[in-house]
Amino acid sequence: MEVAYLIETIIKVVVVMIVFSALAGIGTYFERKVLAFMQRRLGPMNVGPYGLLQFGADAIKLFTKEDIVPTNVVAPIFKIAPVITAATAFIAAAAIPFLPQFTIFGYTVHPIIADINVGILYILGVMGVGLYGPLLGGMASANKFSLLSAARGAAVFISYEVVTGLSILAPIMMVGSLSLIDFNEYQVENGWMVFNLYGVGFVAFILFWIAAFAETGRTPFHLIANDHEIVDGFGTEYSGMRWGLFFIGEYANMFFISFVIPLLFLGGYGDGSFLGALALLGKVAFFFFFFLWTRAAWPDVRPDQLMWLCWKVLMPIAVVNILIAAIIMI
């Protein structure tokens, strides 16, 4: 059994890495198409039918583009920073149940790499470590704009991790566990609307969702490397696949957080049936689409506005929400 478990775990790790690395590239295609549709453009059209092979062309470009390491950078740190960003995104996925368990050829497969009893804490902790990728990349670059971007990124990540942690305390108090599978089972037994008692769960859901935009560096909280700036933030000095690793990390985080939100608040995969699995994938697709939608519809806010929103609005609401949840439970 130990050998079978080891083989199964290795297979799951490889599948997650391959699938979500590919989805990161495919996600760029959908983003460009969604933005084009909302802005009355065509988007990618030349490579393959309707531009479907554009992500493959982009991948070839990144793999074959020259890897330039500027003269004055701190080379070892400069080289390892993109690896940290991509690695932490995939390491965080270890505690996420992507689908309900199923049986194939008499063997029960658990689509989660490690069902640890502190899964949520583990995910938040690893995603917090992901801050060091952009931070070290900007600090190691011989570019003041990269350094400023890294400082902005550190301020945003640290601030909104506080909101993320506080927002889920109320649901954690109700479930009494940090495992995402336990969260799913609790909602199956009590109904997925159980967290919305007196609005506590709904407030936690909205706070977590808002913080997810800052955690993934997406519009309207895209202060790390604004698209309308001439430079690419902390990634200004990067080229080729090193830049691509930053890119993969960002889109992988978007997919992973799109799994975490429905598992925490919207019933997850339900009772484990086939329809429940489809429902989970549908929820994930909606949240990923919402990331793209906001980029087309919302402008980026200023750094001072973002900090004001975090410390003077969202954090007090999160603290009050915890107190209300505690009073209800008592």
Short mmCIF file of C-alpha atoms in Angstrom, two decimals:
data_model
loop_
_atom_site.label_atom_id
_atom_site.label_comp_id
_atom_site.label_asym_id
_atom_site.label_seq_id
_atom_site.Cartn_x
_atom_site.Cartn_y
_atom_site.Cartn_z
CA MET A 1 0.00 0.00 0.00
CA GLU A 2 2.83 2.41 0.79
CA VAL A 3 4.34 1.82 -2.66
CA ALA A 4 0.94 2.35 -4.32
CA TYR A 5 0.41 5.54 -2.30
CA LEU A 6 3.86 6.83 -3.30
CA ILE A 7 3.25 6.10 -6.99
CA GLU A 8 -0.20 7.72 -6.82
CA THR A 9 1.25 10.83 -5.16
CA ILE A 10 4.01 11.17 -7.77
CA ILE A 11 1.46 10.81 -10.58
CA LYS A 12 -0.80 13.45 -8.99
CA VAL A 13 2.12 15.87 -8.60
CA VAL A 14 3.13 15.43 -12.24
CA VAL A 15 -0.47 15.78 -13.47
CA VAL A 16 -1.06 18.96 -11.46
CA MET A 17 2.17 20.52 -12.72
CA ILE A 18 1.52 19.60 -16.36
CA VAL A 19 -2.19 20.50 -16.39
CA PHE A 20 -1.90 23.84 -14.61
CA SER A 21 1.24 24.86 -16.48
CA ALA A 22 -0.72 24.29 -19.69
CA LEU A 23 -3.78 26.06 -18.25
CA ALA A 24 -1.61 29.08 -17.49
CA GLY A 25 -0.84 29.37 -21.18
CA ILE A 26 -4.41 28.61 -22.26
CA GLY A 27 -5.62 31.15 -19.71
CA THR A 28 -3.73 33.89 -21.55
CA TYR A 29 -5.60 32.99 -24.72
CA PHE A 30 -8.97 33.22 -22.98
CA GLU A 31 -7.97 36.49 -21.32
CA ARG A 32 -7.00 38.06 -24.62
CA LYS A 33 -10.21 36.83 -26.23
CA VAL A 34 -12.43 38.01 -23.35
CA LEU A 35 -10.78 41.44 -23.29
CA ALA A 36 -11.06 41.68 -27.08
CA PHE A 37 -14.77 40.79 -26.97
CA MET A 38 -15.47 43.38 -24.28
CA GLN A 39 -13.48 46.01 -26.17
CA ARG A 40 -15.01 45.14 -29.57
CA ARG A 41 -11.81 43.66 -31.00
CA LEU A 42 -10.94 40.24 -32.43
CA GLY A 43 -7.96 39.28 -30.30
CA PRO A 44 -5.60 36.49 -31.50
CA MET A 45 -6.72 35.26 -34.93
CA ASN A 46 -3.63 34.34 -36.97
CA VAL A 47 -2.12 31.25 -35.30
CA GLY A 48 -4.52 28.36 -35.78
CA PRO A 49 -8.30 28.61 -36.23
CA TYR A 50 -9.56 31.64 -34.27
CA GLY A 51 -6.06 31.95 -32.83
CA LEU A 52 -6.42 28.76 -30.76
CA LEU A 53 -2.73 27.89 -31.17
CA GLN A 54 -1.53 31.32 -30.04
CA PHE A 55 -0.61 30.07 -26.56
CA GLY A 56 1.58 27.40 -28.17
CA ALA A 57 3.35 30.04 -30.25
CA ASP A 58 3.86 32.13 -27.10
CA ALA A 59 5.33 29.11 -25.29
CA ILE A 60 7.77 28.44 -28.14
CA LYS A 61 8.79 32.11 -28.09
CA LEU A 62 9.47 32.04 -24.34
CA PHE A 63 11.46 28.78 -24.49
CA THR A 64 13.61 29.92 -27.41
CA LYS A 65 14.09 33.58 -26.50
CA GLU A 66 17.55 34.53 -25.28
CA ASP A 67 17.96 34.45 -21.51
CA ILE A 68 19.63 37.75 -20.68
CA VAL A 69 21.17 38.39 -17.25
CA PRO A 70 22.10 42.10 -17.01
CA THR A 71 25.59 43.01 -15.87
CA ASN A 72 24.91 44.71 -12.56
CA VAL A 73 22.26 42.40 -11.10
CA VAL A 74 22.84 40.08 -8.13
CA ALA A 75 22.92 37.05 -10.41
CA PRO A 76 22.14 34.13 -8.00
CA ILE A 77 19.12 35.90 -6.47
CA PHE A 78 18.04 37.26 -9.85
CA LYS A 79 17.96 33.73 -11.26
CA ILE A 80 16.18 32.04 -8.35
CA ALA A 81 13.37 34.65 -7.92
CA PRO A 82 11.17 33.40 -10.83
CA VAL A 83 11.57 29.81 -9.59
CA ILE A 84 10.27 30.84 -6.15
CA THR A 85 7.17 32.44 -7.68
CA ALA A 86 6.25 29.43 -9.82
CA ALA A 87 7.23 26.83 -7.21
CA THR A 88 5.21 28.34 -4.36
CA ALA A 89 2.12 28.53 -6.57
CA PHE A 90 2.31 24.79 -7.29
CA ILE A 91 3.37 23.83 -3.76
CA ALA A 92 0.25 25.55 -2.42
CA ALA A 93 -1.85 23.27 -4.64
CA ALA A 94 -0.88 20.22 -2.58
CA ALA A 95 -3.74 20.73 -0.09
CA ILE A 96 -6.48 21.56 -2.64
CA PRO A 97 -9.03 18.81 -3.53
CA PHE A 98 -9.56 19.49 -7.23
CA LEU A 99 -12.32 16.90 -7.63
CA PRO A 100 -14.20 14.40 -5.44
CA GLN A 101 -12.65 10.97 -5.05
CA PHE A 102 -13.43 8.43 -7.77
CA THR A 103 -12.71 4.81 -8.55
CA ILE A 104 -10.86 3.59 -11.63
CA PHE A 105 -10.13 -0.10 -12.28
CA GLY A 106 -11.07 -0.84 -8.68
CA TYR A 107 -8.60 1.69 -7.26
CA THR A 108 -9.91 4.74 -5.38
CA VAL A 109 -8.21 7.94 -6.47
CA HIS A 110 -8.17 10.98 -4.18
CA PRO A 111 -7.65 14.10 -6.34
CA ILE A 112 -5.71 15.85 -3.59
CA ILE A 113 -1.98 15.47 -3.14
CA ALA A 114 -2.01 15.74 0.67
CA ASP A 115 -5.14 16.06 2.81
CA ILE A 116 -3.43 17.64 5.81
CA ASN A 117 -5.50 18.83 8.76
CA VAL A 118 -4.11 22.37 8.46
CA GLY A 119 -4.70 22.65 4.72
CA ILE A 120 -6.02 26.23 4.69
CA LEU A 121 -3.20 27.46 6.93
CA TYR A 122 -0.71 25.63 4.70
CA ILE A 123 -2.09 27.23 1.52
CA LEU A 124 -2.05 30.73 2.98
CA GLY A 125 1.45 30.21 4.38
CA VAL A 126 2.91 28.99 1.10
CA MET A 127 1.19 31.75 -0.88
CA GLY A 128 2.72 34.19 1.61
CA VAL A 129 6.17 32.82 0.84
CA GLY A 130 5.42 33.51 -2.83
CA LEU A 131 5.90 37.20 -1.99
CA TYR A 132 9.66 36.61 -2.02
CA GLY A 133 9.68 35.94 -5.77
CA PRO A 134 8.70 39.46 -6.91
CA LEU A 135 10.46 41.03 -3.92
CA LEU A 136 13.82 39.35 -4.57
CA GLY A 137 13.46 39.79 -8.33
CA GLY A 138 13.02 43.53 -7.95
CA MET A 139 15.71 43.93 -5.30
CA ALA A 140 18.27 41.91 -7.28
CA SER A 141 17.66 43.88 -10.49
CA ALA A 142 19.87 46.84 -11.33
CA ASN A 143 16.78 48.93 -11.98
CA LYS A 144 15.11 51.47 -9.70
CA PHE A 145 11.71 50.86 -11.28
CA SER A 146 11.97 47.13 -10.49
CA LEU A 147 12.87 47.99 -6.89
CA LEU A 148 9.89 50.33 -6.55
CA SER A 149 7.60 47.65 -7.98
CA ALA A 150 8.97 45.07 -5.53
CA ALA A 151 8.33 47.46 -2.62
CA ARG A 152 4.77 48.08 -3.80
CA GLY A 153 4.20 44.36 -4.20
CA ALA A 154 5.47 43.59 -0.71
CA ALA A 155 3.18 46.25 0.80
CA VAL A 156 0.14 44.90 -1.04
CA PHE A 157 0.79 41.20 -0.31
CA ILE A 158 1.54 41.70 3.38
CA SER A 159 -1.46 43.98 3.90
CA TYR A 160 -4.03 41.81 2.16
CA GLU A 161 -2.76 38.58 3.68
CA VAL A 162 -4.03 40.04 6.96
CA VAL A 163 -7.50 40.47 5.44
CA THR A 164 -7.38 37.00 3.89
CA GLY A 165 -6.54 35.38 7.22
CA LEU A 166 -9.09 37.34 9.23
CA SER A 167 -11.88 36.81 6.68
CA ILE A 168 -11.83 33.01 6.93
CA LEU A 169 -11.61 32.86 10.73
CA ALA A 170 -15.40 33.03 11.09
CA PRO A 171 -16.06 29.99 8.80
CA ILE A 172 -13.16 28.12 10.44
CA MET A 173 -14.76 28.69 13.87
CA MET A 174 -17.99 27.14 12.58
CA VAL A 175 -16.39 24.13 10.87
CA GLY A 176 -13.74 23.49 13.53
CA SER A 177 -11.19 22.33 10.96
CA LEU A 178 -8.61 23.73 8.55
CA SER A 179 -9.03 20.97 5.96
CA LEU A 180 -10.73 21.91 2.70
CA ILE A 181 -12.29 18.45 2.52
CA ASP A 182 -13.79 18.99 5.99
CA PHE A 183 -15.14 22.32 4.77
CA ASN A 184 -16.79 20.56 1.85
CA GLU A 185 -18.29 17.84 4.05
CA TYR A 186 -19.57 20.39 6.57
CA GLN A 187 -21.41 22.24 3.82
CA VAL A 188 -22.84 18.98 2.46
CA GLU A 189 -24.22 18.07 5.89
CA ASN A 190 -25.58 21.50 6.78
CA GLY A 191 -26.23 23.06 3.37
CA TRP A 192 -23.80 25.36 1.59
CA MET A 193 -25.78 28.40 2.82
CA VAL A 194 -24.84 27.50 6.39
CA PHE A 195 -22.09 30.14 6.51
CA ASN A 196 -24.56 32.88 5.62
CA LEU A 197 -26.16 32.77 9.08
CA TYR A 198 -26.77 36.44 9.97
CA GLY A 199 -24.62 37.39 6.98
CA VAL A 200 -21.36 36.28 8.63
CA GLY A 201 -20.37 33.90 5.85
CA PHE A 202 -21.41 36.27 3.10
CA VAL A 203 -19.21 39.04 4.52
CA ALA A 204 -16.30 36.57 4.88
CA PHE A 205 -16.84 35.46 1.28
CA ILE A 206 -16.76 39.03 -0.07
CA LEU A 207 -13.67 39.94 1.99
CA PHE A 208 -11.81 36.80 0.87
CA TRP A 209 -12.78 37.42 -2.75
CA ILE A 210 -11.54 41.03 -2.68
CA ALA A 211 -8.27 39.99 -1.01
CA ALA A 212 -7.80 37.32 -3.71
CA PHE A 213 -7.38 40.06 -6.32
CA ALA A 214 -4.57 41.62 -4.31
CA GLU A 215 -2.97 38.21 -3.56
CA THR A 216 -2.88 37.34 -7.26
CA GLY A 217 -1.87 40.85 -8.35
CA ARG A 218 -4.85 41.33 -10.63
CA THR A 219 -6.75 44.45 -11.69
CA PRO A 220 -7.96 46.62 -9.96
CA PHE A 221 -5.16 45.85 -7.47
CA HIS A 222 -2.49 45.37 -10.12
CA LEU A 223 0.08 47.68 -8.55
CA ILE A 224 3.11 45.42 -9.01
CA ALA A 225 3.44 45.81 -12.77
CA ASN A 226 0.71 48.03 -14.18
CA ASP A 227 -0.03 47.34 -17.81
CA HIS A 228 -0.23 51.05 -18.64
CA GLU A 229 3.29 51.68 -17.38
CA ILE A 230 6.22 51.66 -19.78
CA VAL A 231 8.17 49.20 -17.60
CA ASP A 232 7.07 45.76 -16.43
CA GLY A 233 7.59 46.32 -12.73
CA PHE A 234 9.84 43.79 -11.00
CA GLY A 235 10.05 41.82 -14.26
CA THR A 236 11.55 44.65 -16.32
CA GLU A 237 15.03 43.09 -16.44
CA TYR A 238 13.78 39.55 -17.17
CA SER A 239 13.48 37.82 -20.53
CA GLY A 240 12.69 34.41 -21.95
CA MET A 241 11.54 31.62 -19.70
CA ARG A 242 12.58 33.38 -16.48
CA TRP A 243 9.92 35.97 -17.23
CA GLY A 244 7.64 33.11 -18.23
CA LEU A 245 7.94 31.54 -14.77
CA PHE A 246 6.58 34.73 -13.20
CA PHE A 247 3.77 34.55 -15.72
CA ILE A 248 2.99 30.88 -14.99
CA GLY A 249 2.99 31.59 -11.25
CA GLU A 250 0.44 34.39 -11.62
CA TYR A 251 -2.01 32.39 -13.73
CA ALA A 252 -1.57 29.23 -11.66
CA ASN A 253 -2.43 31.25 -8.55
CA MET A 254 -5.56 32.51 -10.29
CA PHE A 255 -6.70 28.95 -11.00
CA PHE A 256 -5.84 27.70 -7.52
CA ILE A 257 -7.63 30.55 -5.73
CA SER A 258 -10.59 29.93 -8.05
CA PHE A 259 -10.73 26.41 -6.58
CA VAL A 260 -10.30 27.55 -2.98
CA ILE A 261 -13.16 30.09 -2.98
CA PRO A 262 -15.97 27.65 -3.92
CA LEU A 263 -14.51 24.97 -1.64
CA LEU A 264 -14.61 27.39 1.29
CA PHE A 265 -17.88 29.17 0.69
CA LEU A 266 -19.98 27.74 -2.14
CA GLY A 267 -20.41 24.06 -1.37
CA GLY A 268 -17.30 22.78 -3.18
CA TYR A 269 -17.99 19.57 -5.09
CA GLY A 270 -21.05 18.70 -3.03
CA ASP A 271 -21.72 15.05 -2.26
CA GLY A 272 -18.97 13.83 -4.56
CA SER A 273 -21.18 12.89 -7.51
CA PHE A 274 -20.35 13.54 -11.13
CA LEU A 275 -22.71 16.51 -11.17
CA GLY A 276 -20.96 17.86 -8.07
CA ALA A 277 -17.61 17.66 -9.86
CA LEU A 278 -19.05 19.50 -12.87
CA ALA A 279 -20.55 22.10 -10.55
CA LEU A 280 -17.15 22.71 -8.94
CA LEU A 281 -15.49 23.14 -12.34
CA GLY A 282 -18.28 25.54 -13.33
CA LYS A 283 -17.68 27.64 -10.22
CA VAL A 284 -13.94 27.66 -10.91
CA ALA A 285 -14.59 28.80 -14.50
CA PHE A 286 -16.82 31.63 -13.23
CA PHE A 287 -14.24 32.94 -10.76
CA PHE A 288 -11.47 32.75 -13.35
CA PHE A 289 -13.70 34.60 -15.82
CA PHE A 290 -14.41 37.22 -13.15
CA PHE A 291 -10.66 37.90 -12.87
CA LEU A 292 -10.66 38.63 -16.61
CA TRP A 293 -13.89 40.62 -16.48
CA THR A 294 -12.61 43.02 -13.85
CA ARG A 295 -9.48 43.68 -15.89
CA ALA A 296 -11.66 44.83 -18.78
CA ALA A 297 -14.10 46.83 -16.65
CA TRP A 298 -12.12 48.39 -13.78
CA PRO A 299 -9.21 50.84 -13.67
CA ASP A 300 -6.29 50.29 -11.30
CA VAL A 301 -6.48 52.15 -7.99
CA ARG A 302 -3.65 54.20 -6.52
CA PRO A 303 -1.39 52.59 -3.89
CA ASP A 304 -2.65 54.91 -1.15
CA GLN A 305 -6.26 54.04 -2.04
CA LEU A 306 -5.44 50.34 -1.89
CA MET A 307 -3.81 50.66 1.54
CA TRP A 308 -6.71 52.79 2.80
CA LEU A 309 -9.20 50.16 1.64
CA CYS A 310 -7.25 47.40 3.40
CA TRP A 311 -6.49 48.94 6.80
CA LYS A 312 -9.42 51.31 7.28
CA VAL A 313 -12.27 49.41 5.65
CA LEU A 314 -11.70 45.69 5.08
CA MET A 315 -9.74 44.84 8.23
CA PRO A 316 -12.21 46.47 10.67
CA ILE A 317 -15.09 44.73 8.89
CA ALA A 318 -13.24 41.40 9.16
CA VAL A 319 -12.63 41.88 12.90
CA VAL A 320 -16.28 42.82 13.56
CA ASN A 321 -17.38 39.80 11.51
CA ILE A 322 -15.27 37.50 13.71
CA LEU A 323 -16.86 38.96 16.85
CA ILE A 324 -20.36 38.47 15.44
CA ALA A 325 -19.53 34.86 14.53
CA ALA A 326 -18.21 34.25 18.05
CA ILE A 327 -21.37 35.71 19.63
CA ILE A 328 -23.58 33.57 17.38
CA MET A 329 -21.67 30.40 18.29
CA ILE A 330 -21.83 31.18 22.01
#
